[in-house]
């Protein structure tokens, strides 16, 4: 045990000799339900989602909210992209940030930081103040701060309140559930979290172990996409596998390649199938493209992680953040 006290920006625990970043478990794990007698029943305008456009976990929830047509049912606020000693903060009323709803907290005008929300529920809260946070306006409490579970609630529990066309959006179809779960296992550990484990490592060994595993799993995703019978991970319908992989791949070239040293290859010149897949989602599916805010993404990582980038200089490239559908980098152009 170390007697050094960890602060919010210590990504590897002080005294941990492995140099490995270990992500904490989320603390609030309640579920919204269709059942009107449940503790958190699905209702219009009862729940509010706090996100950061920068954060890949929160990004999942924004994508699913739109895919399922929940825009009028669940409101949201994005925090400012800059995270400092007190964690995420809300934008102030004089700040103009790109992206819908990057505003002060509309529900608690005196809250300056996301942590205020957590402390209002539990003044002794000792966990991390993470996005996404799903808030219940009736009970004034946090329903969940675990994106993997929030998206699953959105898949089904509001189905009685939405149009048939959105009810028919099935992101976790029974016939694919075991394959999706199996894919989640390695995309979560090696890819979604793998970029963080590479970038936050404080020893050469921890970095190399994680970055090599990350690229092996990207190779696997590339091979799977080559075999897919349609434009999406499992054929011609979007599923959870697309949502979960997208939020890392869209950040890969603009941020992870240089900031987290994930540079064995990049997506645009090294992974033709992933590149085609991610561009199709970004340019052709509004739930993906319209929830992607590169200014938040680039600003957040490069200016918040001072151990990695002490001067907070944001690299200009790559230009552009994402290529158009038919464009290719020189190395790939035929
Ligand atoms: N398991 C959580 C992870 C969420 C998470 O780690 N979010 C990051 C932003 S990308 C965060 O808010 N970090 C703040 C902190 O750890 O202090 C989920 O998937 O919802």
XYZ file of C-alpha atoms and ligand atoms in Angstrom:
354
model
C 0.000 0.000 0.000
C 1.177 3.473 -0.772
C 0.655 6.356 1.602
C 0.839 8.840 -1.256
C -2.576 10.370 -1.824
C -3.976 10.020 -5.321
C -5.403 13.132 -6.946
C -7.989 13.205 -9.685
C -5.381 13.553 -12.395
C -3.223 10.625 -11.261
C -4.115 8.051 -13.900
C -1.747 5.469 -12.471
C -2.054 5.198 -8.666
C 0.970 6.751 -6.954
C 3.230 3.923 -5.781
C 1.819 1.361 -8.262
C 5.005 -0.101 -9.729
C 3.282 -1.851 -12.628
C 2.789 1.521 -14.319
C -0.633 0.300 -15.464
C -3.790 2.421 -15.674
C -6.651 0.580 -13.917
C -10.136 1.852 -14.675
C -12.493 1.981 -11.685
C -15.917 0.359 -11.545
C -18.853 2.726 -11.830
C -20.759 3.272 -8.590
C -24.357 4.092 -9.577
C -25.918 1.049 -11.207
C -29.710 1.433 -11.199
C -31.941 0.631 -14.151
C -34.787 2.498 -15.800
C -37.640 0.130 -16.542
C -40.767 -0.021 -18.704
C -42.653 -1.101 -15.606
C -44.535 1.970 -14.291
C -44.254 0.634 -10.733
C -40.490 0.309 -10.807
C -38.127 2.570 -8.913
C -37.071 4.354 -12.108
C -39.938 4.050 -14.597
C -39.473 5.185 -18.204
C -41.153 8.598 -18.531
C -40.863 11.473 -20.956
C -38.754 14.398 -19.717
C -37.888 12.774 -16.424
C -34.242 11.895 -17.054
C -31.294 14.058 -18.077
C -28.000 12.883 -19.446
C -24.744 14.617 -18.534
C -22.029 13.886 -21.081
C -18.839 15.232 -22.509
C -18.542 15.255 -26.297
C -14.898 14.417 -25.702
C -15.527 11.179 -23.845
C -15.871 7.924 -25.771
C -18.019 6.291 -23.070
C -20.444 9.191 -22.953
C -20.432 9.309 -26.745
C -22.018 5.839 -26.797
C -25.067 7.194 -24.974
C -25.471 10.177 -27.308
C -25.378 7.900 -30.349
C -27.959 5.504 -28.949
C -30.204 8.360 -27.768
C -30.399 9.528 -31.377
C -30.610 6.091 -33.006
C -33.590 5.306 -30.779
C -35.330 8.644 -31.339
C -35.138 9.684 -27.697
C -34.288 13.351 -28.329
C -37.638 14.654 -27.027
C -37.716 12.203 -24.165
C -34.278 12.534 -22.587
C -32.495 15.900 -22.489
C -28.741 16.273 -22.229
C -25.942 18.675 -21.346
C -22.323 18.430 -22.385
C -19.681 19.691 -19.988
C -16.758 21.816 -21.169
C -14.012 19.690 -22.712
C -11.347 20.849 -20.285
C -10.902 18.632 -17.232
C -8.740 19.957 -14.380
C -8.173 19.238 -10.661
C -11.867 19.388 -9.821
C -12.863 17.191 -12.741
C -15.334 18.124 -15.457
C -16.803 21.623 -15.306
C -19.845 23.119 -16.952
C -19.411 25.771 -19.616
C -20.185 29.292 -18.399
C -22.927 31.359 -20.013
C -20.427 33.559 -21.866
C -18.568 30.621 -23.443
C -19.488 29.580 -26.948
C -18.580 25.974 -27.606
C -19.326 23.888 -30.662
C -21.975 21.183 -30.346
C -25.560 21.295 -29.171
C -26.110 21.834 -25.413
C -22.581 22.688 -24.275
C -24.087 25.007 -21.670
C -24.243 25.660 -17.931
C -26.219 23.012 -16.064
C -29.854 23.863 -16.944
C -31.163 21.977 -13.903
C -28.846 23.395 -11.241
C -27.692 26.874 -12.262
C -25.405 27.172 -9.231
C -23.452 23.989 -10.008
C -20.110 24.757 -11.617
C -18.741 21.210 -11.821
C -20.064 17.721 -12.452
C -18.818 16.806 -8.966
C -21.536 19.066 -7.487
C -24.097 16.657 -8.863
C -22.410 13.670 -7.226
C -22.033 15.468 -3.894
C -25.682 16.560 -3.970
C -26.608 12.872 -3.966
C -23.951 11.797 -1.493
C -21.831 14.391 0.332
C -19.358 11.625 1.254
C -19.007 10.287 -2.298
C -15.486 8.977 -2.847
C -15.666 7.579 -6.390
C -14.758 9.360 -9.582
C -16.955 12.040 -11.117
C -17.479 10.503 -14.516
C -19.555 11.091 -17.601
C -21.948 9.822 -18.690
C -24.179 10.473 -15.672
C -27.884 9.754 -16.012
C -29.907 11.981 -13.707
C -33.457 11.538 -12.417
C -35.164 14.953 -12.159
C -38.012 13.603 -10.017
C -35.962 11.851 -7.388
C -33.012 14.233 -7.706
C -30.559 11.412 -7.870
C -28.164 9.606 -10.165
C -29.666 6.578 -11.866
C -26.476 5.288 -13.450
C -22.985 6.332 -14.398
C -22.177 3.239 -16.440
C -22.468 3.757 -20.185
C -22.659 0.040 -21.027
C -25.835 -0.178 -18.942
C -27.306 3.201 -19.898
C -27.278 2.263 -23.585
C -29.009 -1.027 -22.862
C -31.814 0.837 -21.011
C -32.216 3.088 -24.048
C -32.495 0.075 -26.395
C -35.760 -1.172 -24.954
C -37.147 0.544 -21.881
C -38.563 3.637 -23.621
C -40.103 1.641 -26.482
C -43.668 2.387 -25.332
C -43.003 6.122 -25.757
C -41.470 6.194 -29.251
C -42.579 5.754 -32.886
C -42.634 2.300 -34.438
C -39.739 3.194 -36.699
C -37.550 3.672 -33.633
C -38.955 0.628 -31.851
C -37.748 -1.338 -34.855
C -34.180 -0.201 -34.227
C -32.828 -3.275 -32.460
C -29.244 -2.781 -31.404
C -28.871 -5.990 -29.458
C -30.834 -8.548 -31.516
C -31.328 -11.955 -29.968
C -29.742 -13.794 -32.869
C -26.477 -11.875 -32.403
C -26.323 -11.462 -28.643
C -23.607 -13.991 -27.939
C -21.458 -12.749 -30.832
C -21.876 -9.145 -29.711
C -20.964 -10.032 -26.114
C -17.887 -11.848 -27.333
C -16.839 -8.869 -29.462
C -17.485 -6.487 -26.544
C -15.078 -8.417 -24.380
C -12.032 -7.674 -26.514
C -13.131 -4.343 -27.962
C -13.622 -3.086 -24.398
C -10.410 -4.438 -22.878
C -8.033 -4.064 -25.791
C -9.453 -1.215 -27.879
C -11.778 1.162 -25.947
C -9.751 0.858 -22.781
C -6.582 -0.279 -24.575
C -5.836 3.205 -25.894
C -5.993 4.578 -22.323
C -3.878 1.721 -20.972
C -1.278 2.484 -23.644
C -1.356 6.229 -23.167
C -1.456 6.392 -19.377
C 1.235 3.728 -18.842
C 4.173 4.985 -16.825
C 6.610 2.201 -17.702
C 7.926 1.155 -21.113
C 6.827 -2.413 -20.468
C 3.248 -1.523 -19.550
C 2.989 0.706 -22.617
C 4.393 -1.880 -25.022
C 2.252 -4.730 -23.679
C -0.893 -2.683 -24.080
C -0.145 -1.098 -27.434
C 0.733 -4.435 -29.027
C -2.493 -5.978 -27.715
C -4.439 -2.983 -28.994
C -3.099 -3.387 -32.522
C -3.710 -7.143 -32.544
C -7.329 -6.406 -31.752
C -7.536 -3.717 -34.428
C -6.239 -6.334 -36.890
C -9.035 -8.601 -35.727
C -11.672 -5.901 -36.215
C -10.234 -5.181 -39.662
C -10.518 -8.865 -40.624
C -14.082 -9.085 -39.262
C -15.150 -6.050 -41.266
C -13.635 -7.518 -44.431
C -15.919 -10.533 -43.934
C -19.066 -8.603 -43.028
C -21.975 -9.024 -45.412
C -22.870 -5.323 -45.161
C -21.475 -1.929 -44.218
C -21.762 -2.564 -40.473
C -19.961 -4.897 -38.099
C -22.595 -7.597 -38.324
C -23.976 -7.072 -41.820
C -26.623 -4.612 -42.902
C -27.975 -3.463 -39.524
C -26.256 -1.275 -36.977
C -25.735 -3.044 -33.662
C -24.110 -2.375 -30.321
C -20.809 -3.619 -31.784
C -20.750 -0.620 -34.163
C -21.611 1.846 -31.415
C -18.932 0.599 -29.058
C -16.149 0.387 -31.612
C -16.956 3.697 -33.344
C -16.267 5.947 -30.370
C -12.648 4.780 -30.203
C -11.964 4.546 -33.941
C -13.260 8.060 -34.675
C -10.816 9.438 -32.047
C -7.933 7.297 -33.206
C -6.181 9.347 -35.888
C -6.967 12.795 -34.422
C -5.866 11.925 -30.874
C -4.785 8.434 -29.897
C -2.059 8.040 -32.536
C 0.040 10.870 -31.181
C -1.315 11.666 -27.694
C -1.527 8.067 -26.435
C 1.384 6.831 -28.649
C -0.875 4.355 -30.451
C 1.168 4.753 -33.583
C 2.081 1.331 -34.917
C -0.307 2.279 -37.734
C -3.093 4.803 -38.146
C -6.590 4.072 -39.385
C -6.514 6.122 -42.591
C -3.409 4.528 -44.051
C -3.251 1.179 -42.263
C -6.784 -0.181 -41.950
C -8.832 0.169 -45.164
C -11.906 -1.663 -43.874
C -12.072 0.147 -40.549
C -11.515 3.408 -42.414
C -14.371 2.745 -44.817
C -16.657 1.597 -41.988
C -15.955 4.587 -39.716
C -16.396 7.099 -42.544
C -19.680 5.541 -43.572
C -20.998 5.912 -40.024
C -19.678 9.461 -39.672
C -20.869 10.821 -43.025
C -24.015 8.780 -43.646
C -25.585 8.088 -40.253
C -26.552 11.291 -38.414
C -26.587 9.641 -34.974
C -22.842 9.091 -35.378
C -21.757 12.167 -37.360
C -23.870 14.715 -35.499
C -22.669 13.570 -32.096
C -18.972 13.733 -33.020
C -17.301 17.005 -32.004
C -13.630 17.041 -32.906
C -12.882 20.329 -31.160
C -14.035 18.880 -27.833
C -12.193 15.635 -28.505
C -8.835 17.166 -29.445
C -8.983 19.919 -26.839
C -9.881 17.567 -24.013
C -7.109 15.021 -24.288
C -4.282 17.317 -25.285
C -5.036 20.103 -22.798
C -6.288 18.050 -19.824
C -3.591 15.387 -19.492
C -0.717 17.497 -18.258
C 1.524 14.519 -17.391
C 1.478 13.469 -21.016
C 1.521 16.913 -22.608
C 2.780 19.440 -20.027
C 2.470 22.509 -22.252
C -1.005 21.612 -23.419
C -0.199 22.223 -27.048
C -2.785 20.700 -29.356
C -1.263 19.313 -32.550
C -2.716 20.877 -35.693
C -2.995 17.624 -37.617
C -4.011 15.313 -38.877
C -5.767 17.419 -41.493
C -8.609 16.779 -41.937
C -9.894 15.141 -38.745
C -11.715 12.685 -40.955
C -11.425 12.171 -44.708
C -14.391 12.412 -47.030
C -15.879 9.130 -48.227
C -14.027 8.919 -51.518
C -10.772 10.564 -50.417
C -7.615 8.646 -49.520
C -4.218 9.612 -48.131
C -1.347 9.503 -50.649
C 0.003 6.242 -49.276
C -3.259 4.505 -50.030
C -4.256 6.249 -53.276
C -4.082 3.888 -56.233
N -17.183 2.766 -17.067
C -17.557 4.144 -17.274
C -16.340 4.981 -17.583
C -16.643 6.434 -17.771
C -15.375 7.303 -17.737
O -14.311 6.852 -17.304
N -15.494 8.561 -18.189
C -14.344 9.455 -18.154
C -14.290 10.382 -19.343
S -13.770 9.639 -20.828
C -14.468 10.400 -16.978
O -15.492 11.027 -16.787
N -13.394 10.524 -16.205
C -13.308 11.433 -15.121
C -12.497 10.867 -13.989
O -12.183 9.673 -14.033
O -12.197 11.643 -13.086
C -18.572 4.176 -18.398
O -18.384 3.466 -19.403
O -19.552 4.900 -18.283
